[in-house]
Every structure is written in structure tokens, then in C-alpha cells.
PDB file of C-alpha atoms in Angstrom:
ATOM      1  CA  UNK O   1     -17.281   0.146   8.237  1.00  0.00           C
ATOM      2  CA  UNK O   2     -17.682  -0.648   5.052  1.00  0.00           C
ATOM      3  CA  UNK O   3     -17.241  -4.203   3.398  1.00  0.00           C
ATOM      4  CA  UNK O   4     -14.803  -4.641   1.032  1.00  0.00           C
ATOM      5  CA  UNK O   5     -15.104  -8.138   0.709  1.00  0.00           C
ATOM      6  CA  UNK O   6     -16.476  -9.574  -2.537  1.00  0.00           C
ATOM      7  CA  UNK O   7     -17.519 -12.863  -3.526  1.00  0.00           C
ATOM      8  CA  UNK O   8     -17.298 -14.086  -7.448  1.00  0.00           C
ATOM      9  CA  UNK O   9     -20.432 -14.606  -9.255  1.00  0.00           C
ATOM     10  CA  UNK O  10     -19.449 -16.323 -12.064  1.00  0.00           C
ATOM     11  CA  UNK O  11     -15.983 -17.448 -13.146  1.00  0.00           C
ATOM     12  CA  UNK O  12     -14.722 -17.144 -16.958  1.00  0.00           C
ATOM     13  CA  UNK O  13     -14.232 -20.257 -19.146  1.00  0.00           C
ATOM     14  CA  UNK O  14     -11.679 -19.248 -21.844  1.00  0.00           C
ATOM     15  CA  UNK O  15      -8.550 -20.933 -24.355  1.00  0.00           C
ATOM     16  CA  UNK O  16      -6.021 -18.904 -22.658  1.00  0.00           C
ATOM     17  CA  UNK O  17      -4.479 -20.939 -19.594  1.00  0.00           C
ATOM     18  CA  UNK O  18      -1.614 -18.445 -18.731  1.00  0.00           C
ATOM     19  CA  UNK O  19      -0.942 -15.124 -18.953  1.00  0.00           C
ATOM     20  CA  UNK O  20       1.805 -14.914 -21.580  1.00  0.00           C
ATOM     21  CA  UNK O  21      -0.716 -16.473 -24.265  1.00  0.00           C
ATOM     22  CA  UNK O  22      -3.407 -14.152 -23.429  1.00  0.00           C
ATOM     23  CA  UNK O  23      -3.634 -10.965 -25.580  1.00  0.00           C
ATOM     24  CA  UNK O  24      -3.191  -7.476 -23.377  1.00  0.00           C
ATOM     25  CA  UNK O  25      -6.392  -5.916 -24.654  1.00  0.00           C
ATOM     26  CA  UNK O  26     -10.123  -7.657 -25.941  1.00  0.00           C
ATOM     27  CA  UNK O  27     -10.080  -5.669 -28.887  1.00  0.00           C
ATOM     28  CA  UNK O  28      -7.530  -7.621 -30.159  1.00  0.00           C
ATOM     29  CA  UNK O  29      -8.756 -11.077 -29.868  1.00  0.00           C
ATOM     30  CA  UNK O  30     -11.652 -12.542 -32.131  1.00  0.00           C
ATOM     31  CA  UNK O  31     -11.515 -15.634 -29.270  1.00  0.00           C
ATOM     32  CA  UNK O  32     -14.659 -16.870 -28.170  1.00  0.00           C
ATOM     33  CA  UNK O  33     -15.239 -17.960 -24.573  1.00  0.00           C
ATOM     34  CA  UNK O  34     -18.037 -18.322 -22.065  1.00  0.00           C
ATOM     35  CA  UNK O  35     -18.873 -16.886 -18.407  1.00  0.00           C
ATOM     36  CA  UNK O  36     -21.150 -19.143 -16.633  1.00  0.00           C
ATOM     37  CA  UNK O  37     -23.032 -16.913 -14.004  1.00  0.00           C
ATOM     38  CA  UNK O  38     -23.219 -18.788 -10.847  1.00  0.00           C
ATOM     39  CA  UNK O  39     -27.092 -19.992 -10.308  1.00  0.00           C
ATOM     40  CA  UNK O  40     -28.565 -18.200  -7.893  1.00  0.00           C
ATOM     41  CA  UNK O  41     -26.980 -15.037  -9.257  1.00  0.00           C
ATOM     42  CA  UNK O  42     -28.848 -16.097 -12.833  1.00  0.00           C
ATOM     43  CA  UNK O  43     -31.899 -13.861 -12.885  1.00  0.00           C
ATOM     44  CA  UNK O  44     -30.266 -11.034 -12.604  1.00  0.00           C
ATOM     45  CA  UNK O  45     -29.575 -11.590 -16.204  1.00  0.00           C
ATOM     46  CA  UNK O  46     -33.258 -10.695 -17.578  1.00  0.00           C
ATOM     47  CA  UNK O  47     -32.811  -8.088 -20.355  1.00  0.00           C
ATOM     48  CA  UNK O  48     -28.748  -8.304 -21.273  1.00  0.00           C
ATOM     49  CA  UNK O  49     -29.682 -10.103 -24.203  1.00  0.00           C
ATOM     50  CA  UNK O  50     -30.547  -6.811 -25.769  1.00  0.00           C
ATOM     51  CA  UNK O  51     -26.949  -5.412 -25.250  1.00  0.00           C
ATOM     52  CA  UNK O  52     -24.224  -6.199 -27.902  1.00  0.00           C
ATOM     53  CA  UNK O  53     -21.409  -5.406 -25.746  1.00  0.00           C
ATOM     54  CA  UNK O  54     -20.551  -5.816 -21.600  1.00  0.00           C
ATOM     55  CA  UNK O  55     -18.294  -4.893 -19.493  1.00  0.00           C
ATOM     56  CA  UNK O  56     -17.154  -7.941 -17.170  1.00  0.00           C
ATOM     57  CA  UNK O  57     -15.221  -6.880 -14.174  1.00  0.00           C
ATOM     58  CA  UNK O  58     -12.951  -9.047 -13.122  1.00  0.00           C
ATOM     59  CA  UNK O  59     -10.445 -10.539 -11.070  1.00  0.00           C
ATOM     60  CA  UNK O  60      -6.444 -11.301 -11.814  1.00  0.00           C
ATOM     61  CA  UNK O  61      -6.125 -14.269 -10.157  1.00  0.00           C
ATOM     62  CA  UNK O  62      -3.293 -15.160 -11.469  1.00  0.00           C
ATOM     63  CA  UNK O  63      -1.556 -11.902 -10.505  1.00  0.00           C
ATOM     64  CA  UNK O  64       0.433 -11.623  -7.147  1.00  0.00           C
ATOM     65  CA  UNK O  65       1.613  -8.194  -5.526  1.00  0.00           C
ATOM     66  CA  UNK O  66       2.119  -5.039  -7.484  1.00  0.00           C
ATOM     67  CA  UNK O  67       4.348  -2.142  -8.094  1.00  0.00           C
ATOM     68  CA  UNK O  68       3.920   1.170  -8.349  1.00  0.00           C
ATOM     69  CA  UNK O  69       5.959   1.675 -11.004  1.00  0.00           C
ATOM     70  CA  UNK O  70       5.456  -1.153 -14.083  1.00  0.00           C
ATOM     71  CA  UNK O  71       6.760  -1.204 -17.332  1.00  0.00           C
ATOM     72  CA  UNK O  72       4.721  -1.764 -19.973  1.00  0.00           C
ATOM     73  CA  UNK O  73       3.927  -4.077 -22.876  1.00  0.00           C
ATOM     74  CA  UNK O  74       3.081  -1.340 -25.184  1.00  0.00           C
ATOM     75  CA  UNK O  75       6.615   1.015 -23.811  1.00  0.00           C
ATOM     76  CA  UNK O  76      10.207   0.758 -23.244  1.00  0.00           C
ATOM     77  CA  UNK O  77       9.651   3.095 -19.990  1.00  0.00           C
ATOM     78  CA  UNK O  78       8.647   3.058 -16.057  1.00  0.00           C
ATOM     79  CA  UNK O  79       4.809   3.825 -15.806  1.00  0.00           C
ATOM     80  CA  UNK O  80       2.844   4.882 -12.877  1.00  0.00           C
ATOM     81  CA  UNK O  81       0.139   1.696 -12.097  1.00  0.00           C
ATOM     82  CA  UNK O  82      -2.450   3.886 -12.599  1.00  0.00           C
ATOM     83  CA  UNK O  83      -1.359   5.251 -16.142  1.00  0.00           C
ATOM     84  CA  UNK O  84      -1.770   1.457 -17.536  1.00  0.00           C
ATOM     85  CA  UNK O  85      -3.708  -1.712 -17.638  1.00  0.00           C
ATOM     86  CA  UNK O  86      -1.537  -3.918 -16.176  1.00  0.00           C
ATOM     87  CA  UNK O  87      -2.882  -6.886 -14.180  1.00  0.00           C
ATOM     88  CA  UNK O  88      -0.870  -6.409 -11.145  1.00  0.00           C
ATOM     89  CA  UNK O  89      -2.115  -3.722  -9.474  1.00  0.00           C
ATOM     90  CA  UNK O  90      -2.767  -2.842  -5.628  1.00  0.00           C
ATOM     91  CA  UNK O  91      -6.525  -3.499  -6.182  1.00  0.00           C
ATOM     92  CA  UNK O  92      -6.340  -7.023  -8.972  1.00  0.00           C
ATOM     93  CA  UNK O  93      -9.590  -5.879 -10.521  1.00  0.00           C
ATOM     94  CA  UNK O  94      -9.762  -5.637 -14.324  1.00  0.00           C
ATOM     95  CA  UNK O  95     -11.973  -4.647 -16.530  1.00  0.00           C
ATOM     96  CA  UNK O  96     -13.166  -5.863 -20.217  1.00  0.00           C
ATOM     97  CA  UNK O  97     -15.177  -4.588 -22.868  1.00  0.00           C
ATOM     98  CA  UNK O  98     -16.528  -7.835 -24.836  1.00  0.00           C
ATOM     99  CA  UNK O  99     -18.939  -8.701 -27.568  1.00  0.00           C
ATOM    100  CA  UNK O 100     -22.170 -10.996 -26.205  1.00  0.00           C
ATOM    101  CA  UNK O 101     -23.284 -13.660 -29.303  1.00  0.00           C
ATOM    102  CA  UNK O 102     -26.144 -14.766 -26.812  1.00  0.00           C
ATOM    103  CA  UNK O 103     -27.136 -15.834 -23.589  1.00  0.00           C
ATOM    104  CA  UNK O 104     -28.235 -19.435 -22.876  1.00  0.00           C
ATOM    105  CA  UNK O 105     -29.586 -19.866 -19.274  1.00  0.00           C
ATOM    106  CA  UNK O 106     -26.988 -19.237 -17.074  1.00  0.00           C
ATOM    107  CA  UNK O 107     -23.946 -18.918 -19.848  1.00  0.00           C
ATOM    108  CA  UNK O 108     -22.752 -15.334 -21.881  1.00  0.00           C
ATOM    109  CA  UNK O 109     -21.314 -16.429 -25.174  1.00  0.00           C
ATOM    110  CA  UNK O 110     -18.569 -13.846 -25.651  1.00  0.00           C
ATOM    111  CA  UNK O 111     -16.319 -12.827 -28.069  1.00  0.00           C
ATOM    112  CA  UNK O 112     -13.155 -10.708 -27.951  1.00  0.00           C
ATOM    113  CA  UNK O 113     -12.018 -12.443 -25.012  1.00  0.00           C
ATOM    114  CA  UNK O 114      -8.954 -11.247 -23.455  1.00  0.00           C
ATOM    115  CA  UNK O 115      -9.739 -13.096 -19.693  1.00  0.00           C
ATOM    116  CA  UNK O 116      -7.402 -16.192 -18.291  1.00  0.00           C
ATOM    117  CA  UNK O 117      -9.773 -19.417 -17.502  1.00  0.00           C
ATOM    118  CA  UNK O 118     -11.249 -19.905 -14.361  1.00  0.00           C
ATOM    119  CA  UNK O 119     -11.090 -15.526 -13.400  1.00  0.00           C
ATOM    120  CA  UNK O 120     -13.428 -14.909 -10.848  1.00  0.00           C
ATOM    121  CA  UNK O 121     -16.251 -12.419 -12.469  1.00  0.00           C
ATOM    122  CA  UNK O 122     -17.500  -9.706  -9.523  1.00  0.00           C
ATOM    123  CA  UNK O 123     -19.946  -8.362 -11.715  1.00  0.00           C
ATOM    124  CA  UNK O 124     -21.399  -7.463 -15.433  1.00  0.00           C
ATOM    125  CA  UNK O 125     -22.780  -4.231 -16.978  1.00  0.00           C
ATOM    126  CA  UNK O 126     -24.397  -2.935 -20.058  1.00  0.00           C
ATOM    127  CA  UNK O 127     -21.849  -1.033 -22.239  1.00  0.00           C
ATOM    128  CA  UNK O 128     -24.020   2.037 -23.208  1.00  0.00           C
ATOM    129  CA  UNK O 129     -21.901   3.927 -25.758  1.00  0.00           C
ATOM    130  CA  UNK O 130     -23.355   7.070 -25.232  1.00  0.00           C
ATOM    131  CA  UNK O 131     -22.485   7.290 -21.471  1.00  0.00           C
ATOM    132  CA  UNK O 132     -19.034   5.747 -22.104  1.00  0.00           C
ATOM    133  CA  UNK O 133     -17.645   7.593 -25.107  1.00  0.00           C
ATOM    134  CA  UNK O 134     -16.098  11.051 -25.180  1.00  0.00           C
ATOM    135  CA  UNK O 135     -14.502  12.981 -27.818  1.00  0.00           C
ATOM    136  CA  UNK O 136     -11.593  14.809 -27.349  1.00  0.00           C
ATOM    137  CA  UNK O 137      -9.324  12.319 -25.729  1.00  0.00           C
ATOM    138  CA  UNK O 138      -5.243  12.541 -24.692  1.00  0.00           C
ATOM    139  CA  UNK O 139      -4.120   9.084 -24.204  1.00  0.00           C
ATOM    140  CA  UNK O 140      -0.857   9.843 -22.448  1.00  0.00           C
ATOM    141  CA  UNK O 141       2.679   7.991 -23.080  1.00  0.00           C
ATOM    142  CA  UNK O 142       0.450   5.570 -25.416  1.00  0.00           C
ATOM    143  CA  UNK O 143      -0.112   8.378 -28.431  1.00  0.00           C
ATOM    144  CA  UNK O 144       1.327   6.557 -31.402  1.00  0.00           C
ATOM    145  CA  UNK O 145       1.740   2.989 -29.776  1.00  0.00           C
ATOM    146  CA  UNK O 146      -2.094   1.961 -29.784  1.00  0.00           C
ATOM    147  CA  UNK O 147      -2.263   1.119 -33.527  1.00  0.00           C
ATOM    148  CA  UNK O 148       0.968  -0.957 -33.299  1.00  0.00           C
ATOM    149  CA  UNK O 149      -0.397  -3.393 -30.863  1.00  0.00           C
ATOM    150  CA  UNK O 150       0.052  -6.643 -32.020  1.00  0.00           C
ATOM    151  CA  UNK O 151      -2.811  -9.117 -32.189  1.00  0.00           C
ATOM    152  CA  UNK O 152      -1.174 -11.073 -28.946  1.00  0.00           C
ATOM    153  CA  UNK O 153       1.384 -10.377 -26.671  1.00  0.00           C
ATOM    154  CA  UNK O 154       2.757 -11.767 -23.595  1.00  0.00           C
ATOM    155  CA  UNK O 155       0.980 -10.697 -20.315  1.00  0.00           C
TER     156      UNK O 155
ATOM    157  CA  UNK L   1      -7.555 -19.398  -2.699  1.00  0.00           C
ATOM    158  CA  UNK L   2      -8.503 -16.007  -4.351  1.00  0.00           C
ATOM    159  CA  UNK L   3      -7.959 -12.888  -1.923  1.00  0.00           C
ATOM    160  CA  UNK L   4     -11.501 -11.113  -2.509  1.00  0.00           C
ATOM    161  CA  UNK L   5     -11.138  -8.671  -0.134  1.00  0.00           C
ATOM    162  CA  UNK L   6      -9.816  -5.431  -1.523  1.00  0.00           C
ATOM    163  CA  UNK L   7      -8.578  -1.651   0.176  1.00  0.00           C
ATOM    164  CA  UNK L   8      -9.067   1.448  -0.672  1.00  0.00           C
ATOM    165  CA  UNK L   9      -6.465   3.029  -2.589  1.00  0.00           C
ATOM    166  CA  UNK L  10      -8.116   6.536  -1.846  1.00  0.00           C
ATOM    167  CA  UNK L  11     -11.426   8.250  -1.527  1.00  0.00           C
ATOM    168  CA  UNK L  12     -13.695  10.632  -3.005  1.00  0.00           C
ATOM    169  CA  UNK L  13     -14.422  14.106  -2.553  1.00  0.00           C
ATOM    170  CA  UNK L  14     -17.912  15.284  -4.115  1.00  0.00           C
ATOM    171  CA  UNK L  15     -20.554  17.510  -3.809  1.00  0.00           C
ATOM    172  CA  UNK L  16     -23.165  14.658  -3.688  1.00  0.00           C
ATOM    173  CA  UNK L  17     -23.984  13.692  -0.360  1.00  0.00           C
ATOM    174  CA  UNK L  18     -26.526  12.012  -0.856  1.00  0.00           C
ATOM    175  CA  UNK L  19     -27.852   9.544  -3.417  1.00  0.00           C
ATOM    176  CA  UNK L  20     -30.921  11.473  -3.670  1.00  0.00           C
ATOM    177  CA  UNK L  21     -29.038  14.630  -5.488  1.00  0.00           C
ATOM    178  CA  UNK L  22     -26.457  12.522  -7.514  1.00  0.00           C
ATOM    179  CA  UNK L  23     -26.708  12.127 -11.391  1.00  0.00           C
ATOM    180  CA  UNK L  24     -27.187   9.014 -12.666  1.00  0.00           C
ATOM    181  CA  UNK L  25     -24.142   9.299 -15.039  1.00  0.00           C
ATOM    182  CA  UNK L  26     -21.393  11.377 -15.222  1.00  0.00           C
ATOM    183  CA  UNK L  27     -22.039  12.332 -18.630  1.00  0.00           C
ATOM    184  CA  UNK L  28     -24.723  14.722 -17.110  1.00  0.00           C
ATOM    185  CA  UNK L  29     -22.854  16.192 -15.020  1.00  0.00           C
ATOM    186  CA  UNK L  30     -20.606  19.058 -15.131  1.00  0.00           C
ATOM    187  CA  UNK L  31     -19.611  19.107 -11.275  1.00  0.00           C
ATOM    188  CA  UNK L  32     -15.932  19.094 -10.365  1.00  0.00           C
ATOM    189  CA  UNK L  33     -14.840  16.822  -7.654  1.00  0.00           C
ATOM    190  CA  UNK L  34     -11.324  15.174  -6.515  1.00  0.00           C
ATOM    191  CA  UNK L  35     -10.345  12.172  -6.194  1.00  0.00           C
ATOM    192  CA  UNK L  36      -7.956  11.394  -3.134  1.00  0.00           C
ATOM    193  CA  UNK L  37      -5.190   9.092  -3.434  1.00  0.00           C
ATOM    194  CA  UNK L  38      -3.607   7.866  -0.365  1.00  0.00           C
ATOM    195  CA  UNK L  39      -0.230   8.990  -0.006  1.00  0.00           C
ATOM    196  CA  UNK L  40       1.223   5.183   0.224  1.00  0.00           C
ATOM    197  CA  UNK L  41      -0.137   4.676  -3.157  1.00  0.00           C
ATOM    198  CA  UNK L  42       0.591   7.978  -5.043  1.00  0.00           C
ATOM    199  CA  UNK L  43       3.728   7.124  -6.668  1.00  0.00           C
ATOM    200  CA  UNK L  44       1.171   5.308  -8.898  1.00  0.00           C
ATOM    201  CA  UNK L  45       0.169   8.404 -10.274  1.00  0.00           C
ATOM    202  CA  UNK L  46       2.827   8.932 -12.627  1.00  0.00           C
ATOM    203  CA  UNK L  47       2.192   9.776 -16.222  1.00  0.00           C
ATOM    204  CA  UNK L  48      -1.288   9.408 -15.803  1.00  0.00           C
ATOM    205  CA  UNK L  49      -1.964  13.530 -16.147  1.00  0.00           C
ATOM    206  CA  UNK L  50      -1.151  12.668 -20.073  1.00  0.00           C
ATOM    207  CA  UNK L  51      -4.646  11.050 -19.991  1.00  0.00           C
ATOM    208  CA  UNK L  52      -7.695  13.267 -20.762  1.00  0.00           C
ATOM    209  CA  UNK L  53     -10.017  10.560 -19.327  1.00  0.00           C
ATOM    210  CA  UNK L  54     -10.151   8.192 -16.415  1.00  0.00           C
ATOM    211  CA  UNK L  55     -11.925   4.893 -15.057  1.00  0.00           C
ATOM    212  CA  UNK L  56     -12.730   5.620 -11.665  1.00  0.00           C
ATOM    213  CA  UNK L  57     -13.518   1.772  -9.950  1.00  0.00           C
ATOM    214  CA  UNK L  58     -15.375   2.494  -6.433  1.00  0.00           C
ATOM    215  CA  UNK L  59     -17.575   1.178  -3.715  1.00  0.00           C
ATOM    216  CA  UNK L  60     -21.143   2.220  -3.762  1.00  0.00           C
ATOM    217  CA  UNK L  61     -20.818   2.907  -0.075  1.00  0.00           C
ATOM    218  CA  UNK L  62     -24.170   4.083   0.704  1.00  0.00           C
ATOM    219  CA  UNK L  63     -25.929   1.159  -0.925  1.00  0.00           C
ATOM    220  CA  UNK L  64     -27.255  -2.119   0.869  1.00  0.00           C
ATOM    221  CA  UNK L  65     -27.958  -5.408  -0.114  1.00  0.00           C
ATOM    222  CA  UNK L  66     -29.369  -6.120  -3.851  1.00  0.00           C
ATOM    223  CA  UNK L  67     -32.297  -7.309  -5.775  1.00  0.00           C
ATOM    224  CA  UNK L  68     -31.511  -9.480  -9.065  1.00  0.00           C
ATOM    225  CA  UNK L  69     -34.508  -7.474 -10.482  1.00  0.00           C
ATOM    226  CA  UNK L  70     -34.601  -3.564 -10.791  1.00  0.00           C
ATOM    227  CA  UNK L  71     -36.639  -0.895 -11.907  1.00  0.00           C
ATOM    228  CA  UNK L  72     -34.009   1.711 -13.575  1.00  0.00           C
ATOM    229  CA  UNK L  73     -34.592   5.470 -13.237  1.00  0.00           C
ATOM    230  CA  UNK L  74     -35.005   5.528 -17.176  1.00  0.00           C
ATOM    231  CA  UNK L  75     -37.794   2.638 -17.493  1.00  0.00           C
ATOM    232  CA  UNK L  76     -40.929   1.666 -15.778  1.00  0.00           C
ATOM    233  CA  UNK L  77     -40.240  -2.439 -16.173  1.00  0.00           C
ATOM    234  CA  UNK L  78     -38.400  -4.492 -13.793  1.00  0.00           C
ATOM    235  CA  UNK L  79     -34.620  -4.978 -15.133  1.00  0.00           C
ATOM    236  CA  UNK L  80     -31.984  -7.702 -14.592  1.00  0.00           C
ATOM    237  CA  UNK L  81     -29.633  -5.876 -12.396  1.00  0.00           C
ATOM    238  CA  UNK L  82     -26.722  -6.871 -15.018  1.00  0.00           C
ATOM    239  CA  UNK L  83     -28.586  -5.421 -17.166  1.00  0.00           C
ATOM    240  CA  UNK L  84     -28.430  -1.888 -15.795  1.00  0.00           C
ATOM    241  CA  UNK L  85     -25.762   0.197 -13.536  1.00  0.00           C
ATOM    242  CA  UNK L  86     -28.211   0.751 -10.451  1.00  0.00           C
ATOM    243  CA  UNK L  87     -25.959   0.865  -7.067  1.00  0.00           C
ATOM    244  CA  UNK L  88     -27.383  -1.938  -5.719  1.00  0.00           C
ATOM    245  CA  UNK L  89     -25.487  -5.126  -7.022  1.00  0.00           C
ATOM    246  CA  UNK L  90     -24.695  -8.229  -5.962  1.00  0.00           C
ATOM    247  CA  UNK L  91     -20.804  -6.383  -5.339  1.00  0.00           C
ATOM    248  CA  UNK L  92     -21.382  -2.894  -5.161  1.00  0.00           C
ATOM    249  CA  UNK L  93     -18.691  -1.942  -7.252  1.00  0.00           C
ATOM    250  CA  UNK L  94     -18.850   0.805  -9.650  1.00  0.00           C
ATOM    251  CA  UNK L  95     -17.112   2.414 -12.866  1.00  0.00           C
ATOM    252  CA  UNK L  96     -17.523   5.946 -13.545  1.00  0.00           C
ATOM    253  CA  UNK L  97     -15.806   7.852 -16.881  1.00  0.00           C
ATOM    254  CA  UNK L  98     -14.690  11.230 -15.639  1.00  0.00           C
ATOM    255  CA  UNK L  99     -12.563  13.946 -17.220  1.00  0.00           C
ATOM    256  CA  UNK L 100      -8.875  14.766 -15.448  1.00  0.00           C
ATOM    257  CA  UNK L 101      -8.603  18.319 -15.552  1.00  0.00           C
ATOM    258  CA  UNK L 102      -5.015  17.737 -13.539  1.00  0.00           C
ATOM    259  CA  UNK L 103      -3.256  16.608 -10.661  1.00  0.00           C
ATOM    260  CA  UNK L 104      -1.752  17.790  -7.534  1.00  0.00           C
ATOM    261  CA  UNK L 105       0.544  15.977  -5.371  1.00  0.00           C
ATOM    262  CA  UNK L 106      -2.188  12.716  -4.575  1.00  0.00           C
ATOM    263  CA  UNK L 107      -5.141  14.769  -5.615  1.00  0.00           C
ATOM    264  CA  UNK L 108      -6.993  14.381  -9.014  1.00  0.00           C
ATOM    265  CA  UNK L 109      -9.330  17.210  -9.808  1.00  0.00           C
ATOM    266  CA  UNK L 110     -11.905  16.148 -11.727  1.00  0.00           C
ATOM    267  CA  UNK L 111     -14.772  16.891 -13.942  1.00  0.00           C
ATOM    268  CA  UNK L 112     -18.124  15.323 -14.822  1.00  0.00           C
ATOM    269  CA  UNK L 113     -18.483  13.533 -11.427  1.00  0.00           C
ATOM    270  CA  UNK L 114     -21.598  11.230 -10.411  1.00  0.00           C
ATOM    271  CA  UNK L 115     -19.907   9.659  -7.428  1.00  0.00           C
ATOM    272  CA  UNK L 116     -21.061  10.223  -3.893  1.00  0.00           C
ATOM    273  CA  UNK L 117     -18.433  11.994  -1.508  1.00  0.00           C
ATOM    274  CA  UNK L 118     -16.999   9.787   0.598  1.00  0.00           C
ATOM    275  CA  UNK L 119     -17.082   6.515  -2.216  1.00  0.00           C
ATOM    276  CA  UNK L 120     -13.716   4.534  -1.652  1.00  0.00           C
ATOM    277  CA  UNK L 121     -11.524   3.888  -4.462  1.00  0.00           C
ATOM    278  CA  UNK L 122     -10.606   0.675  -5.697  1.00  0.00           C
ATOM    279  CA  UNK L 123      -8.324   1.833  -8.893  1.00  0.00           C
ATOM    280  CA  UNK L 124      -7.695   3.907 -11.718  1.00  0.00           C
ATOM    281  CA  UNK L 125      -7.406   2.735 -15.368  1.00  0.00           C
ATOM    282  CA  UNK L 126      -6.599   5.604 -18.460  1.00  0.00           C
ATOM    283  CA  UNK L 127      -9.270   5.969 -20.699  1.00  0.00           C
ATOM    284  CA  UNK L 128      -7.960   4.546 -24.153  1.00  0.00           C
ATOM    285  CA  UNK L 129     -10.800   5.061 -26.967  1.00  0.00           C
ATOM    286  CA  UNK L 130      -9.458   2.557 -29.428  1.00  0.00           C
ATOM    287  CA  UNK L 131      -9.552  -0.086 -26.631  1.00  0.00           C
ATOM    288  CA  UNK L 132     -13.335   1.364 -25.350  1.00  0.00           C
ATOM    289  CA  UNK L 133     -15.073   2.186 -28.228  1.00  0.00           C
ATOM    290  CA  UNK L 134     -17.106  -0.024 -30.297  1.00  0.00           C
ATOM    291  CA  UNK L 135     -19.446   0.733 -33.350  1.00  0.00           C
ATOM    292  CA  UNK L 136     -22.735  -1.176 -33.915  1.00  0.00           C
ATOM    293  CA  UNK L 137     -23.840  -1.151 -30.582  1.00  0.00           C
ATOM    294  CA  UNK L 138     -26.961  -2.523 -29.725  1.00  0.00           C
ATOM    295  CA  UNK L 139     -28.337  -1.086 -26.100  1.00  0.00           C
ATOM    296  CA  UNK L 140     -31.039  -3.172 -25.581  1.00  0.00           C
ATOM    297  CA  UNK L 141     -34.025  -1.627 -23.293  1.00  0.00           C
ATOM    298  CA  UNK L 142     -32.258   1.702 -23.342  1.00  0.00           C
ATOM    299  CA  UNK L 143     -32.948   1.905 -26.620  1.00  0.00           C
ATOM    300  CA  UNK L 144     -34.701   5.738 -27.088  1.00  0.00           C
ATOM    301  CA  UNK L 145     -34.456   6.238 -23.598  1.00  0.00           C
ATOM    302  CA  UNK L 146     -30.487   7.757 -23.489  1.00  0.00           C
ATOM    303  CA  UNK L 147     -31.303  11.137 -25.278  1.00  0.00           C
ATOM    304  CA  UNK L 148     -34.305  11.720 -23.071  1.00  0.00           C
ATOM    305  CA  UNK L 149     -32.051  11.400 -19.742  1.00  0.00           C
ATOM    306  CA  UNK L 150     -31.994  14.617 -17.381  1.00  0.00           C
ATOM    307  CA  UNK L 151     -29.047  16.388 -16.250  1.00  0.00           C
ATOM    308  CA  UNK L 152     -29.936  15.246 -12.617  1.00  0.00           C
ATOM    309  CA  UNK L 153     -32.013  12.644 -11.164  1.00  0.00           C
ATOM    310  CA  UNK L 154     -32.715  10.751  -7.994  1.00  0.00           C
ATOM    311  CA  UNK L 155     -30.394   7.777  -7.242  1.00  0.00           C
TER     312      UNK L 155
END
């Protein structure tokens, strides 16, 4: 049997408090904020320095139960969970793409922070461009929407 | 209290067995696969065939226990484990970037597939370049080492 129980190693420190000040996606926020890696998790840090940009996977702690069927910011129409972003989701686990200024001891300086204080962090990895970009994308029901995201929007 | 205990939302279906024969990135590899969505969860689906590109979030199943210092396939010097995407983490979660060729009923078919049959799924995020994709990308101890990467390679 597998375990499918995680424990945070590191929680987020951030200026957004509540969801509907947050912005929807971390390319829209120039926001600094910090994740403090919990000590004995610290080492595992060696080397990140090097990297200008992580992925932080996270937790919505602030999000309780999920549908199947959400509407989005971004869309005046029903969307399958798994055709958005959206924090509630059967599995609360998000993930961002953010900027690191530097690492001092245990603490990422971030920017493009798009994370409500105090969300558990289950883990951190390099973002590699060339194993994460593709050409030749179809975004879906968000064609023509992505440029007219606003800077912030409610959760 | 934070719920950190999460369920599979489905599983997947690969011709990996074994970490021994999977490649270390899906970008190297042009193996089909499908993902299995439980049927309780499928309605979740919707619209997401418009997407070219999916996150797949999963369990590394097959891996035990962690080390906060690794030595990556691509490098001969002990790593931070944040600093690279071995298996072995601190929560064995992992994100792969595959291509949707389409979906039938609960099953995604998939292409460019590094998981190990078997992984369970935690979630499914579209791929949106304009949120993913960064320029001026630093990659730290990678640097020079990406281009050089096989097609296959021992886990």
C-alpha cells in the first residue's frame, strides 16, 4: 500500500492573506515573498542557487471540497477541474512557477508570488526550460483569454 | 489542521515497469501511455481534450525513503535533492509534461511518457505556455549537461 500521506516542508510567507487578493497566476504578480524550508529539510537545498526559476508545489489550504465542474476566472462557462487551475480540486495541490532572487540559509527569496501565507510547501524543483517547454501548444477554452488576464483577480 | 493525505484520482498505464528502463524525462521519450481516470472523477475531464499539453502530478510509487543529497544521472557531484527531479524526495511527488493525443471515456492517451506503470495520480493541470514559460533562465549545474542527455537512461 502505498502512502499517500505527506508532510509540509516548508510553509510560504507572502502579502496575500486571502484568496480574493491573491492574483490567479505568478506571472502576473511582481510580489516578493519568502519560503522558509523547515530545518532539517535545509540541505537539501545545496545547488538551487544556480536556478533562476522553481517550481514550488503546494498546498490550498485555504480551499475546502471541490467540484467537478468549476467556472472559471478567466470564462463565463462550466469547466471540467482538470481543464483549469483552480484551487479547489479533489487533490488541493498547486503548482507555481516563481523567480528565486537568492537563498539565505534556510529562506528562498521569491518573486512572482501568487501563494496565500502560511501554504504548506510539499516540495521544490529546478525549472529546466528545456524539459518543460514545447512548441506547438492548444490551450483549450483559454485561446484568446490569456493575454486579457488582469494583473489581480479574485481567487 | 491541514488534510495531507491525498487519493488517487486515477493511475497510470506505461510501458516502464521498472525504474531501471524509464527515461529520465519525458522529453526523451516518444512512448505512448494512458492515463486512467477513475470513473468517480471523470466528469472532470471536460474540455480538457482542447489542451495539447498536460501536467501529470503522481506518486513515485516505486521509490523509498530520501537522501537530502543526490548524485543526478546527468552529473558526477552530489546534488541538493531540490535541486534536481530524482524520485527520491522528501514527498515523492512528481510532475511530468506529456502530450494529449485524445481522450476516451476516463482514458487519456498519451505521448512522451516517463512515468512508471502503475504511478497513482494525484491531478491534472492544462499546460498554458504564457503562464510556464520564462526567458532568461539560468539552470544552474545543468548548465551544458541538457543537450548531452540520452533518449533513455537508468532511473
Amino acid at each position: 500500500m502505498i502512502d499517500m500521506e505527506f508532510k509540509p516542508i516548508g510553509k510560504v510567507h507572502s502579502p496575500y492573506k486571502e484568496k480574493a487578493t491573491a492574483p490567479i497566476q505568478p506571472k502576473y504578480s511582481d510580489e516578493f515573498g519568502k519560503i522558509e524550508i523547515f530545518p532539517e529539510f535545509a540541505d537539501g537545498l545545496k545547488d538551487l542557487e544556480g536556478f533562476s526559476h522553481i517550481w514550488v508545489i503546494f498546498v490550498f489550504h485555504k480551499s475546502e471540497g471541490y467540484d467537478l465542474h468549476v467556472k472559471p476566472y478567466l470564462d463565463e462557462e462550466a469547466r471540467g477541474v482538470f481543464a483549469c487551475r483552480a484551487p479547489r480540486r479533489p487533490n488541493p495541490i498547486g503548482m507555481s512557477l516563481v523567480k528565486l532572487e537568492n537563498i539565505s540559509d534556510n529562506i528562498l527569496n521569491i518573486k512572482g508570488l501568487d501563494m496565500l501565507d502560511g501554504s504548506p510547501v510539499l516540495d521544490i524543483k529546478p525549472y529546466v526550460g528545456d524539459f518543460d517547454e514545447f512548441s506547438d501548444v492548444r490551450i483549450g477554452w483559454l485561446e484568446g483569454k490569456v493575454q486579457q488576464a488582469p494583473d489581480k483577480t479574485g481567487g
